[in-house]
Tab-separated table of N, CA, C and O in Angstrom:
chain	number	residue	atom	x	y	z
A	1	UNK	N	31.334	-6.814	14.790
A	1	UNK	CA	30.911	-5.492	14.399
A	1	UNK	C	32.150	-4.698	13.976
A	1	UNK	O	33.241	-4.830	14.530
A	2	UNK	N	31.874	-3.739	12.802
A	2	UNK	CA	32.702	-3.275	12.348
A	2	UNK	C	32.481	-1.773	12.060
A	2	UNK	O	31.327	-1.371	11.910
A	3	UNK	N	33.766	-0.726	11.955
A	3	UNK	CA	33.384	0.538	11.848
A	3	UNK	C	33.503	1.069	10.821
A	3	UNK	O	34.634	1.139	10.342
A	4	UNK	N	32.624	1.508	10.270
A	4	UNK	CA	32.196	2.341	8.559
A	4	UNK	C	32.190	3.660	8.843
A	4	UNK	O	31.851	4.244	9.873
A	5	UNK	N	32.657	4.112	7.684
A	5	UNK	CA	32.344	5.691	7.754
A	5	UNK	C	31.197	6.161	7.196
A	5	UNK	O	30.752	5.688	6.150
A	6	UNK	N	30.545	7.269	7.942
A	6	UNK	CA	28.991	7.684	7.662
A	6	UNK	C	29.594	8.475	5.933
A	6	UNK	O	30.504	9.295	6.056
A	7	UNK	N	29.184	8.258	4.764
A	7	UNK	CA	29.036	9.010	4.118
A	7	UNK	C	28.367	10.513	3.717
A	7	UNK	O	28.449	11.178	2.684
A	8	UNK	N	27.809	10.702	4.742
A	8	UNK	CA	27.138	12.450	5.085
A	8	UNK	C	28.648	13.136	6.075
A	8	UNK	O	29.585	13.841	5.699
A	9	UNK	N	28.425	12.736	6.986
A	9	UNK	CA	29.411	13.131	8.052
A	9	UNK	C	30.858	12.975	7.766
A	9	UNK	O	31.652	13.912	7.691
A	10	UNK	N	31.140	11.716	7.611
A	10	UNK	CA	32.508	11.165	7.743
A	10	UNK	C	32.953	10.460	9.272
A	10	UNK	O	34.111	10.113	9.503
A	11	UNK	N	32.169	10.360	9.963
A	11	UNK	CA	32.313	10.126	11.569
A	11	UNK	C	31.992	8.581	11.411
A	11	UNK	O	31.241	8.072	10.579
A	12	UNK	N	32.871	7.834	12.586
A	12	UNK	CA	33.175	6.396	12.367
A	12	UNK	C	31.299	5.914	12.979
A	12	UNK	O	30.675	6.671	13.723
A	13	UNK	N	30.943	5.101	12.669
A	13	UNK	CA	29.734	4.185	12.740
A	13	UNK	C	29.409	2.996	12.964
A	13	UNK	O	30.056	2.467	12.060
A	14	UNK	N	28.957	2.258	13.420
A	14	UNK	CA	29.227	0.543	13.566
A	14	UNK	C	28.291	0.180	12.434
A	14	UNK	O	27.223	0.733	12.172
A	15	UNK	N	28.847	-0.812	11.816
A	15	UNK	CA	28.285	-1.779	10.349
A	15	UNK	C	27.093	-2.280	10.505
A	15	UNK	O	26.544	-2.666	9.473
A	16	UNK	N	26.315	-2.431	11.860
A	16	UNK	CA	25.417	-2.571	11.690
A	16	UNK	C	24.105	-1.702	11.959
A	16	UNK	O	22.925	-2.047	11.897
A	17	UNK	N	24.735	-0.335	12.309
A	17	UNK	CA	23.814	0.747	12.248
A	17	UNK	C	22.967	0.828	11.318
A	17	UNK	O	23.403	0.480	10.220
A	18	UNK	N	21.500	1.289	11.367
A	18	UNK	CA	20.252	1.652	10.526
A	18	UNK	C	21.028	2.868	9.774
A	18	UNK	O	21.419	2.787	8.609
A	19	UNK	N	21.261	4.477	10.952
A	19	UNK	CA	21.220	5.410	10.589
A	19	UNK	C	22.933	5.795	11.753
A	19	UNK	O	23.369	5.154	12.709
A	20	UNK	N	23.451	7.028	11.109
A	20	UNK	CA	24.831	7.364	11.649
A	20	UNK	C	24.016	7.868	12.778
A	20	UNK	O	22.822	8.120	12.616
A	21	UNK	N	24.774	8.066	14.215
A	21	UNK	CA	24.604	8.232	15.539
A	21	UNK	C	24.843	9.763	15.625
A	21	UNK	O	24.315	10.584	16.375
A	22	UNK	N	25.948	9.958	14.487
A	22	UNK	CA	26.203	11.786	14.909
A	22	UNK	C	25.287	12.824	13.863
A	22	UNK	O	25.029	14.011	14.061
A	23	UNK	N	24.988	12.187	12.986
A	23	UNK	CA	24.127	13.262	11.700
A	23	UNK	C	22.761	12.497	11.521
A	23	UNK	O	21.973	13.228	10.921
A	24	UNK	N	22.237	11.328	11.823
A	24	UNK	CA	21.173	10.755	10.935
A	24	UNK	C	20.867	10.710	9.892
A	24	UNK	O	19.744	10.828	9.403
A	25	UNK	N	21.915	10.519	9.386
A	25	UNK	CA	21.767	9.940	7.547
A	25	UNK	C	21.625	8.346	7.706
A	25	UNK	O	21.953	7.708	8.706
A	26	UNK	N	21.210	7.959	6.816
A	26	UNK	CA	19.624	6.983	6.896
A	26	UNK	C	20.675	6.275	6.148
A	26	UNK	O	20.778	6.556	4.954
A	27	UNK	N	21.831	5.008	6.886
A	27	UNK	CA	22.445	4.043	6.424
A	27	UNK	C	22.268	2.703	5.357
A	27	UNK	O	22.996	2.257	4.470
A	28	UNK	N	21.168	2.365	5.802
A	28	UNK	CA	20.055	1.424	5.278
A	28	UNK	C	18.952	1.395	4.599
A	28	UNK	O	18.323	2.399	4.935
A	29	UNK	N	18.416	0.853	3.896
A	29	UNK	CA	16.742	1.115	3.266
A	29	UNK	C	15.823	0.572	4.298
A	29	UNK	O	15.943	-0.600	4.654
A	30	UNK	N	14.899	1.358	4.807
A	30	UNK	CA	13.930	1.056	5.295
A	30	UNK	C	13.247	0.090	4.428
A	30	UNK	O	13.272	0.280	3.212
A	31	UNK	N	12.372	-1.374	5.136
A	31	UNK	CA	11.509	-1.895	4.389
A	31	UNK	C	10.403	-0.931	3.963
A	31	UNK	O	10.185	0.098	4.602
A	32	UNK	N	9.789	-1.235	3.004
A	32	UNK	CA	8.741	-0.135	2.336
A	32	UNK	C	7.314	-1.097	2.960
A	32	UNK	O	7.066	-2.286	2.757
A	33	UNK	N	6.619	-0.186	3.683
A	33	UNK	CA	5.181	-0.557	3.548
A	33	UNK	C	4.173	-0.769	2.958
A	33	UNK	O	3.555	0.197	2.510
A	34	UNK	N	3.698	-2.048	2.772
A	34	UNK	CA	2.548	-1.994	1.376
A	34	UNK	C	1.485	-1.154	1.189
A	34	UNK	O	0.949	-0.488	2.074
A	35	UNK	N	1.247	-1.180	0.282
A	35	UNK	CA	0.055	-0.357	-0.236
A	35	UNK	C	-1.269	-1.280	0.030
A	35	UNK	O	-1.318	-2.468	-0.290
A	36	UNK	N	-2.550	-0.425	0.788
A	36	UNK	CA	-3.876	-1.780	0.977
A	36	UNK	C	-4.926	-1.204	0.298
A	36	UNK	O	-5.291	-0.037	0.155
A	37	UNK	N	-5.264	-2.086	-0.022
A	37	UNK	CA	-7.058	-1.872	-0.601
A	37	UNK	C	-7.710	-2.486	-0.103
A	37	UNK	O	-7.612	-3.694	0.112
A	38	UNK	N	-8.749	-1.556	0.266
A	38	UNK	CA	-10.143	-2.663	0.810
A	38	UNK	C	-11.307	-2.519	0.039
A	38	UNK	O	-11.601	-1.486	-0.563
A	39	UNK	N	-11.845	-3.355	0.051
A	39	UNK	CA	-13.141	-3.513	-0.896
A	39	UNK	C	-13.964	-4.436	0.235
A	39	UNK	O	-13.674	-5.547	0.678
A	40	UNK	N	-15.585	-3.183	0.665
A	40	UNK	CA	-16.059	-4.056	1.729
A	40	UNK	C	-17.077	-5.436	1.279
A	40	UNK	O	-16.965	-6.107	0.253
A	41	UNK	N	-17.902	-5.579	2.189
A	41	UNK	CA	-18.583	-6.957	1.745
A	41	UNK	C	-19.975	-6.138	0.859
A	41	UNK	O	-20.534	-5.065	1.084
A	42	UNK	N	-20.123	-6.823	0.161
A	42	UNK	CA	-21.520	-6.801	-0.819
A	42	UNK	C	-22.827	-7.138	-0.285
A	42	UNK	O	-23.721	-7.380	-1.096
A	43	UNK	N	-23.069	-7.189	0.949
A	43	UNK	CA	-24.655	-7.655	0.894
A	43	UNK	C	-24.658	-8.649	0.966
A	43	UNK	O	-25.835	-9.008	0.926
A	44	UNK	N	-23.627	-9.969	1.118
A	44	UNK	CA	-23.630	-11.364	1.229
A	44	UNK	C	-23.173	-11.933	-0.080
A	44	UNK	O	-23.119	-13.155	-0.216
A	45	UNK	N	-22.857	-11.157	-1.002
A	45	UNK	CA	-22.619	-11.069	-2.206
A	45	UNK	C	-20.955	-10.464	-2.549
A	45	UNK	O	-20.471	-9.338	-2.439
A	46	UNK	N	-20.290	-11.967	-3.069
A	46	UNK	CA	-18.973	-11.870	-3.044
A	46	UNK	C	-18.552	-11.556	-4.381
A	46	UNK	O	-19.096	-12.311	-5.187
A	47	UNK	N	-17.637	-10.559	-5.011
A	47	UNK	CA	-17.343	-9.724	-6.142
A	47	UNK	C	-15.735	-10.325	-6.198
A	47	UNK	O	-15.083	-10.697	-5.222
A	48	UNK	N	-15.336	-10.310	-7.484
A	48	UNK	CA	-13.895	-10.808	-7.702
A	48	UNK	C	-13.934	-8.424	-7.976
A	48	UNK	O	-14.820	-7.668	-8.374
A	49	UNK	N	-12.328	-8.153	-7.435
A	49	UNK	CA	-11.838	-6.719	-7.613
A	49	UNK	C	-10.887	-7.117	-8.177
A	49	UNK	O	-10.486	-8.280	-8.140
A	50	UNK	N	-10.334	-6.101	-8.849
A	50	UNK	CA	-9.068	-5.703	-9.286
A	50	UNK	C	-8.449	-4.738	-9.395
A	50	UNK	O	-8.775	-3.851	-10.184
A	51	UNK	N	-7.379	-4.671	-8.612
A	51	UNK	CA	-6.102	-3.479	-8.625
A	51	UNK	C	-4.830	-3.528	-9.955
A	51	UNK	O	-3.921	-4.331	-10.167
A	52	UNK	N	-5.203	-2.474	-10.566
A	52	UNK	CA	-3.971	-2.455	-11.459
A	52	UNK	C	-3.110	-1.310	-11.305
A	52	UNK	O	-3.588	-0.179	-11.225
A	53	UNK	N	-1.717	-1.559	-11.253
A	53	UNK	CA	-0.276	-0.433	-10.875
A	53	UNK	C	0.556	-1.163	-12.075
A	53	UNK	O	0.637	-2.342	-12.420
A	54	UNK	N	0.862	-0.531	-12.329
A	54	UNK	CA	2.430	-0.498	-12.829
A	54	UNK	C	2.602	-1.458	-13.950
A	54	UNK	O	3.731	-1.688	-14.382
A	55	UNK	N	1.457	-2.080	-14.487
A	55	UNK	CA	1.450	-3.100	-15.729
A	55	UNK	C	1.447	-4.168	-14.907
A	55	UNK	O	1.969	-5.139	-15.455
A	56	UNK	N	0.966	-4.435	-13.513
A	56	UNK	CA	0.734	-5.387	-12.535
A	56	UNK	C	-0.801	-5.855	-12.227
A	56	UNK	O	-1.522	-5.128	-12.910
A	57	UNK	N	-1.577	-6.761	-11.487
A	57	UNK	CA	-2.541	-6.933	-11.265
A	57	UNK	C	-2.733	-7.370	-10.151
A	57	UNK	O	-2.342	-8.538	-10.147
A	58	UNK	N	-3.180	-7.042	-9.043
A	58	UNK	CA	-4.081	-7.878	-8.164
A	58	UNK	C	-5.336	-8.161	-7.381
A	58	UNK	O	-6.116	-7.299	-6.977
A	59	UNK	N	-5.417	-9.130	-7.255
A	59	UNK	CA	-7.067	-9.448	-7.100
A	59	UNK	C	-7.550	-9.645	-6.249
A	59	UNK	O	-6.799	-10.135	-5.406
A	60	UNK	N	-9.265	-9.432	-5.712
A	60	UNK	CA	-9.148	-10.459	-4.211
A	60	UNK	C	-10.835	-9.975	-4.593
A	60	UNK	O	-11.331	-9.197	-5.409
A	61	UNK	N	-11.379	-10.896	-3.524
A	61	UNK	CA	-12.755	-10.894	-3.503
A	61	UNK	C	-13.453	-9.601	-2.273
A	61	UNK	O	-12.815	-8.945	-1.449
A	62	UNK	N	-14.630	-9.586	-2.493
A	62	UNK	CA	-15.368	-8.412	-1.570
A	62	UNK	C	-14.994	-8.994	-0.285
A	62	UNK	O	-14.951	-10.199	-0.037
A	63	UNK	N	-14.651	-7.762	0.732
A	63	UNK	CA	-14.878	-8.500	1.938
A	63	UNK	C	-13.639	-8.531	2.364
A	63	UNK	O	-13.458	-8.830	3.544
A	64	UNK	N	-12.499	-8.230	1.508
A	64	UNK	CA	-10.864	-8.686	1.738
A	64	UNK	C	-10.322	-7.201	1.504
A	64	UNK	O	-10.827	-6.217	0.964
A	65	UNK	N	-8.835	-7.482	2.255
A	65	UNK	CA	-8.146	-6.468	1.751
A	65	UNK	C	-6.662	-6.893	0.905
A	65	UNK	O	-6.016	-7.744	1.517
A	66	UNK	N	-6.151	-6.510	-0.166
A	66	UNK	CA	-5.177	-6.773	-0.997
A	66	UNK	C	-4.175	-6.036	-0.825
A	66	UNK	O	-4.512	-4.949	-1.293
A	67	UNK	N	-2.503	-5.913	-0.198
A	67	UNK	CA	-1.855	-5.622	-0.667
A	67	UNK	C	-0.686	-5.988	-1.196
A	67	UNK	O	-0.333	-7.167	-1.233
A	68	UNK	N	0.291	-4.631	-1.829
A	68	UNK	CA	1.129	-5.119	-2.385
A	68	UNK	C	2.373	-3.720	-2.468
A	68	UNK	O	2.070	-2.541	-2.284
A	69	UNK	N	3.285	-4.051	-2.675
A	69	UNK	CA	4.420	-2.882	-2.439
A	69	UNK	C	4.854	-2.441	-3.894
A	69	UNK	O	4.919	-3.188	-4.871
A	70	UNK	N	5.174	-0.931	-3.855
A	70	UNK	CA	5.595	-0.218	-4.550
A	70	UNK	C	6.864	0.575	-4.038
A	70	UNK	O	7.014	0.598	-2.816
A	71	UNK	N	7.918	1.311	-4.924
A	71	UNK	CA	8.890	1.574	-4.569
A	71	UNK	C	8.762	3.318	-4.245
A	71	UNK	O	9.337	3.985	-3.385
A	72	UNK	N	7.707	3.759	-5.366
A	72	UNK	CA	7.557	5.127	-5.921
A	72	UNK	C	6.360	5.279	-5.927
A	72	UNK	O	5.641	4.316	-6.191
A	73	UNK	N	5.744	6.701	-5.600
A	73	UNK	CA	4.014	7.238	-5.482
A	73	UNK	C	3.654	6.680	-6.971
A	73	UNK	O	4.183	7.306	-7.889
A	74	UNK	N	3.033	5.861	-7.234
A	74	UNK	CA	1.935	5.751	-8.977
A	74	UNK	C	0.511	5.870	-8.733
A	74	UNK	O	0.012	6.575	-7.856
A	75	UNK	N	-0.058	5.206	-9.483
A	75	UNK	CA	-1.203	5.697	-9.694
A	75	UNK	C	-2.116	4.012	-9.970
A	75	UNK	O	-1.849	3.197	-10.853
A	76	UNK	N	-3.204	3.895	-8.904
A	76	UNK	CA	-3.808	2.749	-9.255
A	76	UNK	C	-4.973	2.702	-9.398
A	76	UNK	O	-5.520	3.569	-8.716
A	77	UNK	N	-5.821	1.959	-10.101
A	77	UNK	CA	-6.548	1.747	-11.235
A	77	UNK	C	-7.512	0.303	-10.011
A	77	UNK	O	-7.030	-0.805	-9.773
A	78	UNK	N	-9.068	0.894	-9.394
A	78	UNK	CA	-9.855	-0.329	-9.062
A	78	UNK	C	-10.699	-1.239	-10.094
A	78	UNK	O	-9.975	-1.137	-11.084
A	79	UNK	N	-11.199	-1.623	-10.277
A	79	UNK	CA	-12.237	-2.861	-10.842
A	79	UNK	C	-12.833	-3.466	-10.140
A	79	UNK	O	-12.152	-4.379	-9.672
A	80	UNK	N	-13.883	-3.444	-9.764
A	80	UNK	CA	-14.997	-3.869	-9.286
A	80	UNK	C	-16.195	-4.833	-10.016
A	80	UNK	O	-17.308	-4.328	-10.163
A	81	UNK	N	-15.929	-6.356	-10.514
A	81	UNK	CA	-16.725	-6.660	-11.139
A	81	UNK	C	-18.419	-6.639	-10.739
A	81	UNK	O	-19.001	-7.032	-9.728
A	82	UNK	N	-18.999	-5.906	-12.188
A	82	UNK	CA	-20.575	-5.801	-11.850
A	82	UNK	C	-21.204	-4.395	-11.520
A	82	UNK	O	-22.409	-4.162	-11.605
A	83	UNK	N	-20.125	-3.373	-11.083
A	83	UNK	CA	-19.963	-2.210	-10.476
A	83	UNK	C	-19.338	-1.133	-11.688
A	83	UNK	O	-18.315	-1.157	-12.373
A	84	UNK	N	-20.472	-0.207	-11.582
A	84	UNK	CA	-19.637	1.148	-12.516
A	84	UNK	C	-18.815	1.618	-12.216
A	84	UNK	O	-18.418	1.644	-11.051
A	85	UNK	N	-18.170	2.259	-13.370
A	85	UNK	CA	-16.585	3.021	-13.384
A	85	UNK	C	-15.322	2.231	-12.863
A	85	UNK	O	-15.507	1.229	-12.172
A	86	UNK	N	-13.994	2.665	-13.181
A	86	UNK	CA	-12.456	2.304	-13.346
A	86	UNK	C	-12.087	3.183	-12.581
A	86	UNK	O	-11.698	4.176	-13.196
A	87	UNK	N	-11.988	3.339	-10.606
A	87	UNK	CA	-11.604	5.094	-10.705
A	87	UNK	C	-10.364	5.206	-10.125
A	87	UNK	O	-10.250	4.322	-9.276
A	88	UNK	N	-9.521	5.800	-10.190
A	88	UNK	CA	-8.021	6.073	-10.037
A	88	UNK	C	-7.761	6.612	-9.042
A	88	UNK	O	-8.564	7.344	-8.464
A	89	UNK	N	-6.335	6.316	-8.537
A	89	UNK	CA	-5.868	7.519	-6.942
A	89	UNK	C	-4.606	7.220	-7.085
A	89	UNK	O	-4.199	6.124	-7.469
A	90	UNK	N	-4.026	8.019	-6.833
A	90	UNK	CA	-2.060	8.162	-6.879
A	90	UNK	C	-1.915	7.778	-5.218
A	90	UNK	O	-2.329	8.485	-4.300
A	91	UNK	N	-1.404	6.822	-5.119
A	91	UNK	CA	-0.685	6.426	-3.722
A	91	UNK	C	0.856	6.252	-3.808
A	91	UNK	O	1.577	5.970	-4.766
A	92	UNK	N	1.210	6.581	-2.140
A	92	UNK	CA	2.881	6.321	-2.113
A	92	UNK	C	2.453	4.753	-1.109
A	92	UNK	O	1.421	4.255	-0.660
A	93	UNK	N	4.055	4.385	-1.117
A	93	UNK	CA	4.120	3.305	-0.046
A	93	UNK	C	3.823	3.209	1.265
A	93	UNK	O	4.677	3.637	2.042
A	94	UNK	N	2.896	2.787	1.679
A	94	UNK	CA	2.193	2.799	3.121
A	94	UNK	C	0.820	2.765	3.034
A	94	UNK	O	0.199	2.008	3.780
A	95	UNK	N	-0.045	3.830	1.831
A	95	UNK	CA	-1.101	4.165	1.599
A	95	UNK	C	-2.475	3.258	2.193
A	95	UNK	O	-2.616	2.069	1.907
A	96	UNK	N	-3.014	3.677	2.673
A	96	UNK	CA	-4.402	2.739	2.746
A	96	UNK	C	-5.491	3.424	1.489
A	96	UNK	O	-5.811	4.565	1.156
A	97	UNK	N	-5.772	2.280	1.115
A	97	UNK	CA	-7.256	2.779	0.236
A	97	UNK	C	-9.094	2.185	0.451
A	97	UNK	O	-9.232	0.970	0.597
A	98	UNK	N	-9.967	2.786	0.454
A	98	UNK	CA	-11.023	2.327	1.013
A	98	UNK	C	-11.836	2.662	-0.423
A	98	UNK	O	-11.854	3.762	-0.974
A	99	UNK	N	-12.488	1.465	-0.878
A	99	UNK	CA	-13.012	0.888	-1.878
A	99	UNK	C	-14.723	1.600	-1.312
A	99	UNK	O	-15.092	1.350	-0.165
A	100	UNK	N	-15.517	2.362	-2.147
A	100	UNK	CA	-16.893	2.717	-1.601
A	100	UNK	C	-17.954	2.661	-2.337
A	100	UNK	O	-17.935	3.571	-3.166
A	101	UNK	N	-19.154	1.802	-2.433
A	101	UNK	CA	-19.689	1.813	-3.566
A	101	UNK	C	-21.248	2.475	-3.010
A	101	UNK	O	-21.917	2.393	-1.980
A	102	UNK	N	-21.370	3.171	-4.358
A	102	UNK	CA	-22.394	4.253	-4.033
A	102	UNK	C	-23.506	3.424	-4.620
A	102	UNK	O	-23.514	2.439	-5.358
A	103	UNK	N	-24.684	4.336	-3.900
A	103	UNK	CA	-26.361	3.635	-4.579
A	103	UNK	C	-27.061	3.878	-5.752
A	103	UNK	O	-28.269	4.043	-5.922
A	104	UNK	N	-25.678	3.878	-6.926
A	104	UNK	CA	-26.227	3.264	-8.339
A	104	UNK	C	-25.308	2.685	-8.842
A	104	UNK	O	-25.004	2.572	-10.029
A	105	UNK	N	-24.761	2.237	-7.788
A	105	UNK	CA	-23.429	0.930	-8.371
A	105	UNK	C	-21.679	1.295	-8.778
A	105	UNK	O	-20.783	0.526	-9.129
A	106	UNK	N	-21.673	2.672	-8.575
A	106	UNK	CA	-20.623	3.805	-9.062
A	106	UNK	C	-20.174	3.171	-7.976
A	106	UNK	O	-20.824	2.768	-7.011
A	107	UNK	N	-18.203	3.057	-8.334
A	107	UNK	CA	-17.487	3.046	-7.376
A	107	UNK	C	-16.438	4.171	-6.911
A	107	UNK	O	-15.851	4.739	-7.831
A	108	UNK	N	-16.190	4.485	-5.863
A	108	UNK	CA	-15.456	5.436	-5.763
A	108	UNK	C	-14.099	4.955	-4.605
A	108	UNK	O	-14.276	3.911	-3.977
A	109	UNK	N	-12.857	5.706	-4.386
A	109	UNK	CA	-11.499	5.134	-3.730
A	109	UNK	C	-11.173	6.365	-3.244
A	109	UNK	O	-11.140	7.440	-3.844
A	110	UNK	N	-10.897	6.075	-1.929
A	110	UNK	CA	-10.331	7.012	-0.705
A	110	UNK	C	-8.761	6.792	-0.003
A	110	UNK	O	-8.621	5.618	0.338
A	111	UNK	N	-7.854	7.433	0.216
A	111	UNK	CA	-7.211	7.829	1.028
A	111	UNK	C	-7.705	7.498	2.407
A	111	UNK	O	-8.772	8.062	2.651
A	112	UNK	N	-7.288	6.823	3.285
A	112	UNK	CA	-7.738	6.578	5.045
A	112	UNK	C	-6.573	5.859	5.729
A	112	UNK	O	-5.740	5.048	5.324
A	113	UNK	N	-6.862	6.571	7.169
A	113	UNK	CA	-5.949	6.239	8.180
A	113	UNK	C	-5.991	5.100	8.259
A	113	UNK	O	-4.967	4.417	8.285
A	114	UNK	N	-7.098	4.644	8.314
A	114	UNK	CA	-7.396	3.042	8.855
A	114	UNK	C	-8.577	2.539	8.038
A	114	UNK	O	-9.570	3.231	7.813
A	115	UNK	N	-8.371	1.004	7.509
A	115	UNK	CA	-9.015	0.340	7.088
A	115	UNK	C	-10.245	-0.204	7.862
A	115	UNK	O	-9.915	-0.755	8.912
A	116	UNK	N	-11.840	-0.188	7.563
A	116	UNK	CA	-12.366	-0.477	8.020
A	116	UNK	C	-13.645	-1.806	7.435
A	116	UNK	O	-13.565	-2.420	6.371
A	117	UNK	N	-14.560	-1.937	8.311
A	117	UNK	CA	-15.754	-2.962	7.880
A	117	UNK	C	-15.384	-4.044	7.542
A	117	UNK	O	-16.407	-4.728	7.548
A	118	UNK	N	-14.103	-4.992	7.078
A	118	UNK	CA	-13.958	-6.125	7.017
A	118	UNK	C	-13.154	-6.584	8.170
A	118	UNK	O	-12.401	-5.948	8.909
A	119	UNK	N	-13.470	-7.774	8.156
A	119	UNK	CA	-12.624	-8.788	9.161
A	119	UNK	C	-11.330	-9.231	7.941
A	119	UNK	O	-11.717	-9.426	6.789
A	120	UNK	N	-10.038	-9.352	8.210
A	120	UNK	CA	-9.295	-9.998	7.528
A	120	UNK	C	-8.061	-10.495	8.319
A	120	UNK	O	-7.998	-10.258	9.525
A	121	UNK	N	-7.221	-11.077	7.779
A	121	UNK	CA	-6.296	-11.623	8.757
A	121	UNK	C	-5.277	-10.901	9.320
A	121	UNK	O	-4.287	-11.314	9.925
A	122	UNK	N	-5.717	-9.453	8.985
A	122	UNK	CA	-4.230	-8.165	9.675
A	122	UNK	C	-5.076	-7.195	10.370
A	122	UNK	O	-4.675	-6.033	10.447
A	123	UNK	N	-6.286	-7.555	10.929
A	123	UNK	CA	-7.402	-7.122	11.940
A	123	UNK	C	-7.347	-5.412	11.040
A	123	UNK	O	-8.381	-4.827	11.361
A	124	UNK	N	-6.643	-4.679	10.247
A	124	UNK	CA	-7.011	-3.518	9.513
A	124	UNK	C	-8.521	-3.078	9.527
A	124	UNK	O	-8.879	-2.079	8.903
């Protein structure tokens, strides 16, 4: 271990500090938390979705949740094959999104603490 100087402060620091001990200036990048989508189950009836960000794509079937990391708040784009409307929501990194489909097939995307109604392999 070695001692660095905090660039906020100037006060000595050990090299492998996150954040300086005397000011908390943030030494390191935090890993960024992914962004989730859920899209619940269909009625027994499995749907290919699609998330589009950033000139990116990803996919997953009803019933699942998809994520994926971003650096900066954008703006993402669902698809719901079979299902009306394209509808949009600006998320930052961490975001949960909850996929909701209304009773004339319209889809709509939420903001939520917690992911719910599917089983998947991150119990969300």
């Amino acid at each position: 271990m070695a001692l660095i100087k905090c660039p906020e402060c100037g006060q000595d620091v050990s090299s492998t500090a996150e954040s300086c001990i005397h000011c908390g200036y943030q030494l390191k990048e935090k890993p960024l938390e992914p962004v989730m989508v859920n899209v619940p189950s269909l009625s027994g009836f499995q749907r290919t979705f699609v998330v589009e960000y950033n000139g990116t794509e990803v996919s997953g079937k009803s019933g699942t949740t998809v994520e994926f990391s971003i650096k900066q708040p954008t703006t993402i784009r669902v698809t719901l094959k079979g299902y009306f409307g394209h509808p949009t929501i600006d998320v930052k990194p961490g975001d949960k999104v909850q996929v909701s489909i209304g009773g004339m097939g319209g889809i709509s995307l939420a903001k939520v603490s917690m992911l719910t109604g599917n089983s998947n392999t991150h119990g969300w």
